[in-house]
PDB file of C-alpha atoms in Angstrom:
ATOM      1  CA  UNK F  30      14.426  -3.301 -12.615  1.00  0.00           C
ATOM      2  CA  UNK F  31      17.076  -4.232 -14.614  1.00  0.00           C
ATOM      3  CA  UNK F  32      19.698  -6.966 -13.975  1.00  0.00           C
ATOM      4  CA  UNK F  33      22.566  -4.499 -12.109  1.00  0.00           C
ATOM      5  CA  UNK F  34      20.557  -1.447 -12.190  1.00  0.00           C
ATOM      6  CA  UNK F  35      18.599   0.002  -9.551  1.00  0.00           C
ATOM      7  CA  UNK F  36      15.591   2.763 -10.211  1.00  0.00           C
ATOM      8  CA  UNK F  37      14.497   5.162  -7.847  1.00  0.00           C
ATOM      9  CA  UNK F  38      11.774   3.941  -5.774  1.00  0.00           C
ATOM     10  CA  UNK F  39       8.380   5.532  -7.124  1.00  0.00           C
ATOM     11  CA  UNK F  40       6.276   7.774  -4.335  1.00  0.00           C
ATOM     12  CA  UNK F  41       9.716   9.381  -3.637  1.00  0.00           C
ATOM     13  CA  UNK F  42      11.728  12.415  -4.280  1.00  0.00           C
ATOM     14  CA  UNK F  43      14.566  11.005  -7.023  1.00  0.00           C
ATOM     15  CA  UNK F  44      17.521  10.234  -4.825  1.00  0.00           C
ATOM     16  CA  UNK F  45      15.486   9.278  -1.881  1.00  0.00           C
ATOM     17  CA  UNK F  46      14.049   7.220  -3.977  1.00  0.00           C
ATOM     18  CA  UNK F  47      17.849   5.834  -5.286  1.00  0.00           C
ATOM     19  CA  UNK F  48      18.595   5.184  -1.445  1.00  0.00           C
ATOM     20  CA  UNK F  49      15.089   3.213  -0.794  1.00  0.00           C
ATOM     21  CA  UNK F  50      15.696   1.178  -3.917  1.00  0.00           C
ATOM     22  CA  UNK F  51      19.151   0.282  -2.133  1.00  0.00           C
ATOM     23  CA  UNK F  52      17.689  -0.152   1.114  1.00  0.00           C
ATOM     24  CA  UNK F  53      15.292  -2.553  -0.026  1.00  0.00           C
ATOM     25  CA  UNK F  54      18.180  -4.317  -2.317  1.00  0.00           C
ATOM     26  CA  UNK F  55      20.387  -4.902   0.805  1.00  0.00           C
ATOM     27  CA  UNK F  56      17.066  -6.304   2.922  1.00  0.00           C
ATOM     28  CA  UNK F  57      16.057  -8.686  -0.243  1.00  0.00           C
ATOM     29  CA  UNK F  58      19.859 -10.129   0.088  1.00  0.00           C
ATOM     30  CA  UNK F  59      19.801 -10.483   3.647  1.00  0.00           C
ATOM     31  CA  UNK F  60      16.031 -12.126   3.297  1.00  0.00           C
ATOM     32  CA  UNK F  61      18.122 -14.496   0.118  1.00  0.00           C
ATOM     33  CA  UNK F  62      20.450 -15.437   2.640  1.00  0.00           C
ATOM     34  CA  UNK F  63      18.359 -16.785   5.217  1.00  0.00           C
ATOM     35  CA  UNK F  64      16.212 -19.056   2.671  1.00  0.00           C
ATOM     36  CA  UNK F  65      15.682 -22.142   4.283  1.00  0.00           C
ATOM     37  CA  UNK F  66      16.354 -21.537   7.781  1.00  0.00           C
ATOM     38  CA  UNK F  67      14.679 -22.484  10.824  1.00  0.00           C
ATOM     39  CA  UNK F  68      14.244 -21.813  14.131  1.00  0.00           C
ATOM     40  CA  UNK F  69      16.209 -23.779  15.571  1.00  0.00           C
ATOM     41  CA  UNK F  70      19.543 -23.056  13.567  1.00  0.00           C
ATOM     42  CA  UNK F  71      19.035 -19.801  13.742  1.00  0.00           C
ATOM     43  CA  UNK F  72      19.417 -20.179  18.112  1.00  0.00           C
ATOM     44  CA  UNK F  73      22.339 -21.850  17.354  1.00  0.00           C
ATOM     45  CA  UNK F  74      25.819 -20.444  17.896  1.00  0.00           C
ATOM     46  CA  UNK F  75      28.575 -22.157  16.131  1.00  0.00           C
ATOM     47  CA  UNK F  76      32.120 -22.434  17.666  1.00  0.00           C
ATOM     48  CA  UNK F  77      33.931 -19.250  17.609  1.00  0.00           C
ATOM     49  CA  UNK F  78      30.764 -17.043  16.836  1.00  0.00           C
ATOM     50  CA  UNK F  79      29.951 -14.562  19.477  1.00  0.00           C
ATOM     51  CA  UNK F  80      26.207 -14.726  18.175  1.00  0.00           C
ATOM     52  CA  UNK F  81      23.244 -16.069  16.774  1.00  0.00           C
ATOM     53  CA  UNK F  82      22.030 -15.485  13.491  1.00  0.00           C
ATOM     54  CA  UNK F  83      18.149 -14.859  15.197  1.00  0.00           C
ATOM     55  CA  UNK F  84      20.384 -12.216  17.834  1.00  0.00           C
ATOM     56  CA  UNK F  85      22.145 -10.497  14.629  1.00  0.00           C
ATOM     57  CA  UNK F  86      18.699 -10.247  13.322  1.00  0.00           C
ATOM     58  CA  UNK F  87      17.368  -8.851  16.159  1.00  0.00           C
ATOM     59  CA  UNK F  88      20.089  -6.130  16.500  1.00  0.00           C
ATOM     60  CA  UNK F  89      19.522  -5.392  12.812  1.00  0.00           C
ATOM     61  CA  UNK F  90      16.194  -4.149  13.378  1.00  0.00           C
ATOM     62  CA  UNK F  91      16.923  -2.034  16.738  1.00  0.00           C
ATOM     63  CA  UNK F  92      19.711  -0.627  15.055  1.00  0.00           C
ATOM     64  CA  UNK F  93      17.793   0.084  11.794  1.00  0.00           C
ATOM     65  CA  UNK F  94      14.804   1.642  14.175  1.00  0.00           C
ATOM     66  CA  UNK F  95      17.173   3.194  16.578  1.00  0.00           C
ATOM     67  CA  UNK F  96      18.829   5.764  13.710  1.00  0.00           C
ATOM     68  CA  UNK F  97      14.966   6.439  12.445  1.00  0.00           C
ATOM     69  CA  UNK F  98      13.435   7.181  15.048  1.00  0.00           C
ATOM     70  CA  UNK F  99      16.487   8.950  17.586  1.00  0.00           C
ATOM     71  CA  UNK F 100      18.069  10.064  14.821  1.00  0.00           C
ATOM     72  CA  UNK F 101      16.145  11.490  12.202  1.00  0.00           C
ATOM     73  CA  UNK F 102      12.828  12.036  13.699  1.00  0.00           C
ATOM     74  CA  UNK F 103      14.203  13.592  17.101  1.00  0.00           C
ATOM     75  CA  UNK F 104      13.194  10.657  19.662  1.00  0.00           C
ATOM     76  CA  UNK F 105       9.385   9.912  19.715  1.00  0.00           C
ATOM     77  CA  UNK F 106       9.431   6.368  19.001  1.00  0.00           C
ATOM     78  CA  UNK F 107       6.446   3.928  18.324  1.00  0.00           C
ATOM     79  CA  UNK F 108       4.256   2.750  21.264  1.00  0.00           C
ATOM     80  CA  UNK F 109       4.621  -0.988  19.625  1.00  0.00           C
ATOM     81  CA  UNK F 110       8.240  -0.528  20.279  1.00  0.00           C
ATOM     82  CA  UNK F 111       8.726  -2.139  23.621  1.00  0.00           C
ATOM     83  CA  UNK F 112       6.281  -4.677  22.144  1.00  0.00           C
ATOM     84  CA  UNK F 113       8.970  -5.630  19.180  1.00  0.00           C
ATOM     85  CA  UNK F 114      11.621  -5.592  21.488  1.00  0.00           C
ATOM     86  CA  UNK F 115      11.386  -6.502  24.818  1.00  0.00           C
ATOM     87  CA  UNK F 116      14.968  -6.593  25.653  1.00  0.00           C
ATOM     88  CA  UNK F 117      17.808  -3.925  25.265  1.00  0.00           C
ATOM     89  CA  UNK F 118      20.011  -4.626  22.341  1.00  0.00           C
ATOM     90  CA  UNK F 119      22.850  -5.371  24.375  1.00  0.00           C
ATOM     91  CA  UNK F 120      23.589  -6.553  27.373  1.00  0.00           C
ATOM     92  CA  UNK F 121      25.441  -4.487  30.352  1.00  0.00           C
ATOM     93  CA  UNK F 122      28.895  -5.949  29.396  1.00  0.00           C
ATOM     94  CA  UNK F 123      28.417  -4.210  25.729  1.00  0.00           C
ATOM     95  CA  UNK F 124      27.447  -7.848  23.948  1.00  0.00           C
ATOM     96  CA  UNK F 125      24.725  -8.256  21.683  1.00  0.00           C
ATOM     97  CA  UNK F 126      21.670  -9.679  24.269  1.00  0.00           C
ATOM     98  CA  UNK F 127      20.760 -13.035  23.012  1.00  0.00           C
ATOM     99  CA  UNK F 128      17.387 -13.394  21.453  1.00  0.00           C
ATOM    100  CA  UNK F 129      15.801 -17.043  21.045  1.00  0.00           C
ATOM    101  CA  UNK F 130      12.325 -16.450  18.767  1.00  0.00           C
ATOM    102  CA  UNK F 131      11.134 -18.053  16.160  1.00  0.00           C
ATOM    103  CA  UNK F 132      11.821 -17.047  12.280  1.00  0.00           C
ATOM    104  CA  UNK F 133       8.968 -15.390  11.655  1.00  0.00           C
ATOM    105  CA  UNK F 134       8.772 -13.082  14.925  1.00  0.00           C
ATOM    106  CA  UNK F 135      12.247 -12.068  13.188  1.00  0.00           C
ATOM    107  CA  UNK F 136      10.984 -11.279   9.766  1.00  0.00           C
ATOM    108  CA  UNK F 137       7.811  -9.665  11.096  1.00  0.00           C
ATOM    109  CA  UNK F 138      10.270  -6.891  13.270  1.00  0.00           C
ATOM    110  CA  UNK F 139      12.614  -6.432  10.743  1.00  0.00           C
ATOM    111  CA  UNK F 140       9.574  -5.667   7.829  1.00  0.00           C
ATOM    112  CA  UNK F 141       7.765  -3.880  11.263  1.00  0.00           C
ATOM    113  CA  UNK F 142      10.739  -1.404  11.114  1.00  0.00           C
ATOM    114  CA  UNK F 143      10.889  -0.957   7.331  1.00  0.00           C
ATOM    115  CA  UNK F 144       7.780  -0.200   7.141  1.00  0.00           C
ATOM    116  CA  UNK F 145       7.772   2.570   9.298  1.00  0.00           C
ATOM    117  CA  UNK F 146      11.453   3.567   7.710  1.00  0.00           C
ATOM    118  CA  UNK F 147       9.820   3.778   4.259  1.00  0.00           C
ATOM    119  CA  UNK F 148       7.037   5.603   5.864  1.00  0.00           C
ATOM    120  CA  UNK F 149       8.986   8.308   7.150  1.00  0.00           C
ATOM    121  CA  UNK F 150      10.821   8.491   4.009  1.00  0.00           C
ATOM    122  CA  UNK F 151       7.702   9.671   2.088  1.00  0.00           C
ATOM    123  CA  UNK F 152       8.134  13.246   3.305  1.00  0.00           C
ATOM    124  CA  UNK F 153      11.894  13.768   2.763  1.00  0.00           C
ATOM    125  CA  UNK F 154      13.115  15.303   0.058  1.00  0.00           C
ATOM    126  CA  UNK F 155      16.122  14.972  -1.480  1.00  0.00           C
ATOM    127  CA  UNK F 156      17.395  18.000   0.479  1.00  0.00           C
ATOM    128  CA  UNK F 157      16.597  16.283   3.738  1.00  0.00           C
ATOM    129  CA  UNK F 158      19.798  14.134   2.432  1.00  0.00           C
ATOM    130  CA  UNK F 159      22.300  16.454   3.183  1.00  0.00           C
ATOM    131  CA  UNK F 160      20.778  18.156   6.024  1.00  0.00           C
ATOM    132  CA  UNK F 161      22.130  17.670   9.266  1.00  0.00           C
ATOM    133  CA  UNK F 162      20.753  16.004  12.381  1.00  0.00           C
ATOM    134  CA  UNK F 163      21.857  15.288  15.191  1.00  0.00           C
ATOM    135  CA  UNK F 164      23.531  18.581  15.581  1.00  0.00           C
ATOM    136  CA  UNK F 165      26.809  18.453  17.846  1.00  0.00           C
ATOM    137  CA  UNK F 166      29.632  15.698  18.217  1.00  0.00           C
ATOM    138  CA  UNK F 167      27.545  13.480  16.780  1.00  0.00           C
ATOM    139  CA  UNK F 168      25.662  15.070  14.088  1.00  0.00           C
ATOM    140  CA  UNK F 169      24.679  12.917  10.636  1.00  0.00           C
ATOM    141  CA  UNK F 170      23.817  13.989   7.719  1.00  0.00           C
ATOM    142  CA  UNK F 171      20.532  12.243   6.403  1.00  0.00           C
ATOM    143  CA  UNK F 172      22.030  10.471   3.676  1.00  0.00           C
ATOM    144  CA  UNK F 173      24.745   9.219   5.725  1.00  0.00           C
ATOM    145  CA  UNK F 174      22.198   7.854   8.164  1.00  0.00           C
ATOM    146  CA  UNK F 175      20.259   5.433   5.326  1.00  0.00           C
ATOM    147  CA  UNK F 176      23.952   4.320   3.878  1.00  0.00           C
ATOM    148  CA  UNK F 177      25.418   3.212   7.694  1.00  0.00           C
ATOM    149  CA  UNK F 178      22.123   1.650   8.058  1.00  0.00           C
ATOM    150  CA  UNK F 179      22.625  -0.393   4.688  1.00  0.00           C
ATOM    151  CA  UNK F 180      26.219  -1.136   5.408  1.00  0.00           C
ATOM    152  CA  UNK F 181      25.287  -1.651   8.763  1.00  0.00           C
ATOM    153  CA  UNK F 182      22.992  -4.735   7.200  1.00  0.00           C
ATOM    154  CA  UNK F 183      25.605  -6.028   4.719  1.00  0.00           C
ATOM    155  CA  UNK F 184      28.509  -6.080   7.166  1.00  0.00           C
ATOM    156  CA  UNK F 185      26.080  -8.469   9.536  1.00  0.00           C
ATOM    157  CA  UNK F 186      24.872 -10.247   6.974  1.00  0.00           C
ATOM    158  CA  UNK F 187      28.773 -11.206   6.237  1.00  0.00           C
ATOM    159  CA  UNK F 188      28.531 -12.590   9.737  1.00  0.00           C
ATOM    160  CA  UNK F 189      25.256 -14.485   9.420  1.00  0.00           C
ATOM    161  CA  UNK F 190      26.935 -16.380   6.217  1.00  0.00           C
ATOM    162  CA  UNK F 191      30.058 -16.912   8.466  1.00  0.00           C
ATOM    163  CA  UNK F 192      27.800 -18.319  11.377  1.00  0.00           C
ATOM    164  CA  UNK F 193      25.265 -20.596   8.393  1.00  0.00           C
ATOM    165  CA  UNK F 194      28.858 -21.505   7.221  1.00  0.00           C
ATOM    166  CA  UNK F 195      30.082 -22.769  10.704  1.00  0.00           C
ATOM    167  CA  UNK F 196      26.712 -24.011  11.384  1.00  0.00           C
ATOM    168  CA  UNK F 197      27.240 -26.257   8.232  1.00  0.00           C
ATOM    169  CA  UNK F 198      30.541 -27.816   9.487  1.00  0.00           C
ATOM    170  CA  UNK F 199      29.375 -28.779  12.989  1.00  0.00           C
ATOM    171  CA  UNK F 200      26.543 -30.687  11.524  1.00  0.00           C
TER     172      UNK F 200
END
């Protein structure tokens, strides 16, 4: 890859292939970001944060596996689902649940659901991108789904720079 250039990922139709490659550019930048973290700062919650960085991971995965599997594959999800997340997303008041794990339970889920994304994505074509699913109010068209999912990412990982930021100052 060149500096500022993205290539289709190879083992996929063209511009499935274009969206992977910026799939997998947004989840390198988020990984970038949370270079030399630990544990323990990313429980933390900083003044004027609603959330921890390990909770905002958490939610990034669901989310991310959430629009695969309900979304474009109709609703069967994995059997290791309930294993990768054991509690709802959010909690009954409509907050993000809190999720205390350690770093690499994070990373593992979040490449656990990217795998299976870029699974899946083998047998689209690049005609699956503007087909619709989800058909009613809510329908999506497939390429729609894989760019909310990467701005989905970016706009969170804005927040988990805020929080590292705020975690910086308080220490």
């Amino acid at each position: 890859m060149k500096p500022d250039h993205l290539e289709p990922a190879p083992g996929y139709e063209p511009l499935v292939g274009l969206f992977v490659a910026m799939m997998e550019d947004t989840r390198s930048r988020l990984f970038r970001d949370l270079e030399g973290f630990d544990s323990f700062q990313l429980d933390r919650t900083p003044a004027g944060s609603p959330n921890s960085i390990g909770t905002l991971l958490y939610h990034i995965a669901a989310i991310e596996l959430d629009w695969l599997y309900a979304d474009l594959l109709g609703g069967e999800f994995p059997v290791e689902t309930a294993e990768w997340f054991p509690v709802d997303v959010r909690e009954d008041n409509g907050r993000l649940t809190p999720v205390v794990e350690l770093y690499e339970r994070h990373i593992s889920r979040l490449a656990w659901v990217r795998q299976r994304l870029l699974a899946e994505l083998h047998g689209f074509s690049d005609a699956d991108l503007d087909r619709t699913f989800n058909p009613g109010p809510q329908e999506s068209g497939g390429g729609f789904i894989l760019h909310h999912l990467m701005q989905h990412e970016a706009e969170h990982r804005g927040q988990i720079g805020e929080i590292r930021a705020g975690l910086a100052a308080g220490s």
